[in-house]
Amino acid sequence: MDGEDEVSDVDYVATRVAEATRPGFHSGFACFVGRPNAGKSTLTNALVGAQIAIATDKPQTTRHVIRGVVTTDDSQLVVIDTPGLHKPRTLLGQRLNDLVRDTWSQVDVIGVCLPCDQRIGPGDSYLVGQIAQLTHRPLLVALATKSDLVGDSRLAAHLASIAALETELGVRFEHIVPCSAVLGSQVEEVRQTIISLLPEGPAYYPDGEITDEPTETLVAELIRAAALEGVREELPHSIAVEIVEMGQRPDRPEDRPLLDVVASLIVERDSQKGIMIGHKGAHIKDVGTRARLQISALLGTPVHLDLQVKVLKDWQSDPKYLNRLGF
């Protein structure tokens, strides 16, 4: 491509952005951060109105940056759900922490999730302290998540503890908002609060789009969410999902489509494979049933799901396997 063509392309993009931007329309990017299991993914799903991120009671289950899009008549908020910052024990953990810090520098607003049912501790102080050291610090909003789990007096004490972090760590919270994503309490307040802090800008995504995640990634995450139910100890962190094949079954009537999905559940050891399959295949059958229903609900089409379990020894610490699985 010659120089003249390059200038033309740049001018074209600039023109399109100018056309998309109108006075009074606000847009931008926000991310939720917090210790593992602080309610970040549940809040993301509540704001978007659909399950685009895994939300379970298992900590450290978010492994990808998931973007959820919330569009109104006069705004567009892109919510970025990130893994929880944690002390890494594997190469995967190190890469996820790097992903979190990279995201911090690219957003307009950071929502710090501080669950009401847990006292603010060293992990929270460390996390907010890391944000305070950013050269370019986004605006901060403190979100007192899981407010449905505590009474009024405990909530008041928690909000006071959050306010104390400002003096202790030298940060400023533009707003402190208690909320419960599970009950939908104050979720609209969270949305309006974050949008009020966004600059004027264009709509980055078409109206009606709720995520830019590839369909295969969403399907893989729903399968992993189903696989996490009922497992414990180290197994949840050892599970990954690889989509082997996915596509509409040919020769089906237009009014009776069927999506075929072939996927592998990845574990790290043979003993974990046995647990995942279960007695006479009962567990893997249950996982397939739950996942199929979730995929059908998300995509609006019947699904045939073929699951197999594979062992990739110590994949969380193997660069080759991590690259293969998209980390």
Coordinates of C-alpha atoms in Angstrom, one line a residue:
M1 CA 0.0 0.0 0.0
D2 CA 1.5 3.4 -1.0
G3 CA 1.6 6.5 1.2
E4 CA -1.4 8.1 -0.5
D5 CA -3.6 5.0 0.2
E6 CA -2.5 5.1 3.8
V7 CA -3.6 8.7 4.2
S8 CA -6.9 8.0 2.6
D9 CA -7.6 5.1 5.0
V10 CA -6.7 7.3 8.0
D11 CA -8.9 10.1 6.8
Y12 CA -11.8 7.6 6.2
V13 CA -11.6 6.2 9.7
A14 CA -11.4 9.7 11.2
T15 CA -14.4 10.8 9.2
R16 CA -16.4 7.7 10.3
V17 CA -15.5 8.4 14.0
A18 CA -16.5 12.0 13.6
E19 CA -19.8 11.0 12.1
A20 CA -20.4 8.5 14.9
T21 CA -19.7 11.1 17.6
R22 CA -22.5 13.5 18.4
P23 CA -22.7 16.2 21.1
G24 CA -23.9 14.8 24.4
F25 CA -23.1 11.2 23.6
H26 CA -20.8 9.7 26.2
S27 CA -18.8 6.6 25.8
G28 CA -15.8 4.8 27.2
F29 CA -14.3 1.8 28.9
A30 CA -14.5 0.7 32.5
C31 CA -13.1 -2.4 34.3
F32 CA -13.9 -4.1 37.6
V33 CA -11.1 -5.1 39.8
G34 CA -11.0 -6.8 43.2
R35 CA -9.8 -9.9 45.0
P36 CA -10.9 -13.2 43.6
N37 CA -14.6 -13.9 44.1
A38 CA -15.4 -10.2 44.8
G39 CA -18.4 -10.3 42.5
K40 CA -16.8 -8.8 39.4
S41 CA -18.2 -11.2 36.8
T42 CA -21.7 -11.3 38.4
L43 CA -21.9 -7.5 38.2
T44 CA -20.7 -7.5 34.6
N45 CA -23.4 -9.9 33.6
A46 CA -26.0 -7.9 35.5
L47 CA -25.1 -4.7 33.7
V48 CA -25.1 -6.3 30.3
G49 CA -28.2 -8.3 31.0
A50 CA -26.8 -11.6 29.8
Q51 CA -24.3 -14.2 30.9
I52 CA -21.1 -13.3 29.0
A53 CA -18.7 -14.0 31.9
I54 CA -18.3 -17.0 34.2
A55 CA -19.8 -16.3 37.6
T56 CA -19.3 -19.1 40.2
D57 CA -18.5 -19.5 43.8
K58 CA -15.1 -20.7 42.9
P59 CA -12.3 -18.0 43.2
Q60 CA -10.0 -17.2 40.2
T61 CA -12.3 -18.6 37.5
T62 CA -12.1 -15.6 35.2
R63 CA -9.3 -16.2 32.7
H64 CA -10.0 -13.9 29.8
V65 CA -10.7 -10.2 29.4
I66 CA -14.4 -10.2 28.6
R67 CA -15.9 -7.0 27.2
G68 CA -19.6 -6.4 27.8
V69 CA -21.4 -3.6 26.0
V70 CA -24.1 -1.5 27.6
T71 CA -25.8 1.0 25.1
T72 CA -28.4 3.6 25.8
D73 CA -29.8 6.5 23.7
D74 CA -27.1 8.8 24.9
S75 CA -24.2 6.6 26.0
Q76 CA -22.2 3.4 25.5
L77 CA -20.3 1.8 28.3
V78 CA -17.9 -1.0 27.5
V79 CA -17.3 -3.0 30.7
I80 CA -14.2 -5.1 30.9
D81 CA -14.2 -8.0 33.2
T82 CA -10.7 -9.1 34.3
P83 CA -9.3 -12.0 36.3
G84 CA -8.7 -11.3 40.0
L85 CA -5.2 -10.1 40.9
H86 CA -3.6 -12.8 43.0
K87 CA -0.3 -14.3 44.0
P88 CA 0.5 -16.5 41.0
R89 CA 1.6 -20.1 41.5
T90 CA 1.8 -21.0 37.8
L91 CA 2.8 -19.4 34.5
L92 CA -0.9 -19.0 33.8
G93 CA -1.3 -17.0 37.0
Q94 CA 1.6 -14.7 36.0
R95 CA 0.1 -14.1 32.6
L96 CA -3.4 -13.3 34.0
N97 CA -1.9 -10.8 36.4
D98 CA -0.1 -9.1 33.5
L99 CA -3.4 -9.0 31.7
V100 CA -5.1 -7.3 34.6
R101 CA -2.4 -4.6 34.9
D102 CA -2.4 -3.9 31.1
T103 CA -6.2 -3.4 31.3
W104 CA -5.9 -0.8 34.0
S105 CA -3.9 1.5 31.8
Q106 CA -6.5 1.4 29.0
V107 CA -9.8 2.3 30.7
D108 CA -11.5 5.5 31.7
V109 CA -12.9 4.2 35.0
I110 CA -11.9 1.5 37.4
G111 CA -14.6 0.0 39.6
V112 CA -13.0 -1.4 42.7
C113 CA -15.2 -4.3 44.0
L114 CA -15.1 -4.6 47.8
P115 CA -17.6 -7.3 48.9
C116 CA -19.6 -6.3 52.0
D117 CA -19.5 -9.8 53.5
Q118 CA -15.7 -9.6 53.8
R119 CA -13.7 -7.1 55.9
I120 CA -11.3 -4.9 54.0
G121 CA -7.9 -6.5 54.4
P122 CA -4.3 -6.5 53.2
G123 CA -5.3 -7.9 49.8
D124 CA -7.7 -5.0 49.1
S125 CA -5.1 -2.4 50.3
Y126 CA -2.5 -4.0 48.1
L127 CA -4.8 -3.9 45.1
V128 CA -5.8 -0.3 45.5
G129 CA -2.2 0.6 46.3
Q130 CA -1.1 -0.9 43.0
I131 CA -3.7 1.2 41.2
A132 CA -2.5 4.3 43.1
Q133 CA 1.0 3.8 41.5
L134 CA -0.3 4.0 38.0
T135 CA 1.3 6.8 35.9
H136 CA -2.1 7.3 34.2
R137 CA -4.7 6.7 36.9
P138 CA -8.3 6.2 35.7
L139 CA -11.1 7.6 37.7
L140 CA -12.0 5.3 40.6
V141 CA -15.4 4.2 41.8
A142 CA -15.7 2.0 44.9
L143 CA -18.4 -0.7 44.6
A144 CA -19.5 -2.3 47.9
T145 CA -20.7 -5.6 46.2
K146 CA -22.8 -8.3 47.7
S147 CA -24.8 -5.8 49.8
D148 CA -27.6 -8.4 50.1
L149 CA -25.4 -10.5 52.4
V150 CA -25.2 -8.0 55.3
G151 CA -27.5 -5.9 57.5
D152 CA -27.6 -2.1 57.6
S153 CA -25.1 -1.7 60.5
R154 CA -22.6 -3.9 58.8
L155 CA -23.1 -2.1 55.5
A156 CA -22.5 1.3 57.1
A157 CA -19.3 0.1 58.8
H158 CA -18.1 -1.3 55.5
L159 CA -18.7 1.9 53.6
A160 CA -16.8 3.8 56.4
S161 CA -13.9 1.4 55.9
I162 CA -13.9 2.0 52.2
A163 CA -13.8 5.8 52.7
A164 CA -10.8 5.3 55.0
L165 CA -8.8 3.7 52.2
E166 CA -8.7 7.1 50.5
T167 CA -6.6 8.7 53.2
E168 CA -4.6 5.5 53.9
L169 CA -3.6 4.9 50.3
G170 CA -3.7 8.4 48.8
V171 CA -6.5 7.7 46.3
R172 CA -9.9 9.3 45.6
F173 CA -13.1 7.5 45.0
E174 CA -15.4 9.6 42.8
H175 CA -18.3 7.7 44.2
I176 CA -18.9 4.8 46.7
V177 CA -21.9 2.7 45.6
P178 CA -23.3 -0.3 47.5
C179 CA -24.9 -2.9 45.2
S180 CA -26.1 -6.5 44.8
A181 CA -25.8 -7.9 41.4
V182 CA -27.6 -11.1 42.4
L183 CA -30.7 -9.1 43.5
G184 CA -30.3 -6.4 40.9
S185 CA -30.1 -3.8 43.7
Q186 CA -28.4 -0.5 42.8
V187 CA -27.1 -2.1 39.5
E188 CA -28.7 0.8 37.6
E189 CA -27.1 3.2 40.0
V190 CA -23.7 1.6 39.2
R191 CA -24.3 2.0 35.5
Q192 CA -25.4 5.6 35.7
T193 CA -22.5 6.5 38.0
I194 CA -19.9 5.1 35.7
I195 CA -21.4 6.6 32.6
S196 CA -21.5 10.0 34.3
L197 CA -17.6 9.8 34.4
L198 CA -17.1 9.0 30.7
P199 CA -16.0 11.5 28.2
E200 CA -18.0 12.4 25.1
G201 CA -17.2 10.0 22.3
P202 CA -18.5 7.7 19.6
A203 CA -20.4 4.4 19.9
Y204 CA -17.7 1.8 19.5
Y205 CA -20.1 -1.1 18.9
P206 CA -23.3 -1.4 16.9
D207 CA -26.6 -1.0 18.8
G208 CA -27.8 -4.3 20.2
E209 CA -24.3 -5.9 20.5
I210 CA -23.6 -7.0 24.0
T211 CA -20.0 -8.4 23.6
D212 CA -17.2 -8.7 21.1
E213 CA -16.2 -12.1 22.4
P214 CA -16.1 -14.7 19.6
T215 CA -19.0 -17.2 19.8
E216 CA -16.5 -20.1 20.3
T217 CA -15.0 -18.3 23.3
L218 CA -18.4 -17.8 24.8
V219 CA -19.4 -21.4 24.2
A220 CA -16.1 -22.6 25.7
E221 CA -16.7 -20.5 28.8
L222 CA -20.2 -21.8 29.3
I223 CA -18.9 -25.3 29.1
R224 CA -16.2 -24.5 31.7
A225 CA -18.8 -22.9 34.0
A226 CA -20.9 -26.1 33.9
A227 CA -17.8 -28.2 34.5
L228 CA -16.9 -26.2 37.6
E229 CA -20.1 -27.1 39.4
G230 CA -19.7 -29.8 42.0
V231 CA -15.9 -30.0 41.8
R232 CA -13.5 -28.8 44.5
E233 CA -10.0 -28.5 45.8
E234 CA -7.5 -28.0 43.0
L235 CA -9.6 -29.3 40.2
P236 CA -11.4 -26.1 39.3
H237 CA -8.1 -24.4 38.4
S238 CA -7.0 -27.3 36.3
I239 CA -10.0 -27.3 34.0
A240 CA -9.8 -25.6 30.5
V241 CA -12.0 -26.0 27.5
E242 CA -10.9 -26.3 23.9
I243 CA -13.5 -26.1 21.1
V244 CA -12.5 -28.8 18.5
E245 CA -15.3 -28.1 16.0
M246 CA -18.4 -26.0 15.9
G247 CA -20.9 -25.3 13.1
Q248 CA -24.5 -25.5 12.0
R249 CA -25.5 -29.0 10.9
P250 CA -25.9 -29.1 7.1
D251 CA -29.1 -30.1 5.4
R252 CA -31.4 -29.0 8.3
P253 CA -34.6 -27.1 7.5
E254 CA -34.3 -23.3 8.1
D255 CA -36.9 -23.5 10.9
R256 CA -35.1 -26.4 12.6
P257 CA -31.4 -25.4 12.9
L258 CA -29.0 -27.4 15.0
L259 CA -25.6 -26.3 16.2
D260 CA -23.0 -29.1 16.5
V261 CA -20.3 -28.5 19.1
V262 CA -17.4 -30.8 19.7
A263 CA -15.3 -29.8 22.7
S264 CA -12.5 -31.1 24.9
L265 CA -12.4 -30.6 28.7
I266 CA -8.7 -30.3 29.5
V267 CA -7.4 -31.4 32.9
E268 CA -3.8 -31.9 34.2
R269 CA -3.7 -35.4 35.5
D270 CA -5.3 -38.8 34.9
S271 CA -6.9 -38.8 38.3
Q272 CA -8.7 -35.6 37.4
K273 CA -9.9 -37.1 34.2
G274 CA -11.6 -39.9 36.2
I275 CA -13.3 -37.3 38.5
M276 CA -14.5 -35.3 35.5
I277 CA -16.0 -38.3 33.8
G278 CA -17.6 -39.7 37.0
H279 CA -19.0 -43.1 37.8
K280 CA -20.2 -44.6 34.5
G281 CA -19.9 -41.2 32.9
A282 CA -22.5 -39.6 35.1
H283 CA -20.6 -36.4 35.8
I284 CA -19.6 -35.6 32.2
K285 CA -23.2 -36.3 31.2
D286 CA -24.5 -33.8 33.8
V287 CA -21.9 -31.2 32.6
G288 CA -23.0 -31.7 29.0
T289 CA -26.7 -31.2 29.9
R290 CA -26.1 -28.0 31.9
A291 CA -23.8 -26.6 29.2
R292 CA -26.1 -27.4 26.3
L293 CA -29.0 -25.6 28.0
Q294 CA -26.9 -22.5 28.6
I295 CA -25.5 -22.4 25.1
S296 CA -28.9 -22.8 23.6
A297 CA -30.2 -20.0 25.8
L298 CA -27.4 -17.7 24.8
L299 CA -27.4 -18.4 21.0
G300 CA -31.1 -19.0 20.6
T301 CA -30.7 -22.3 18.8
P302 CA -30.8 -26.0 19.7
V303 CA -27.4 -27.5 20.4
H304 CA -25.9 -31.0 20.1
L305 CA -22.8 -31.1 22.4
D306 CA -20.2 -33.8 22.2
L307 CA -17.8 -33.6 25.2
Q308 CA -14.5 -35.5 25.7
V309 CA -12.0 -35.3 28.5
K310 CA -8.3 -34.9 27.7
V311 CA -5.2 -34.8 29.9
L312 CA -2.5 -32.2 29.2
K313 CA 0.0 -32.7 32.0
D314 CA 0.6 -29.5 34.0
W315 CA -0.8 -27.3 31.2
Q316 CA -1.0 -24.3 33.5
S317 CA 2.8 -24.1 33.6
D318 CA 3.6 -25.2 30.0
P319 CA 4.1 -22.2 27.5
K320 CA 3.2 -24.5 24.6
Y321 CA -0.1 -25.6 26.1
L322 CA -0.9 -22.1 27.3
N323 CA -0.4 -20.7 23.8
R324 CA -2.5 -23.5 22.3
L325 CA -5.4 -22.7 24.7
G326 CA -5.3 -19.0 24.1
F327 CA -3.4 -17.7 27.1

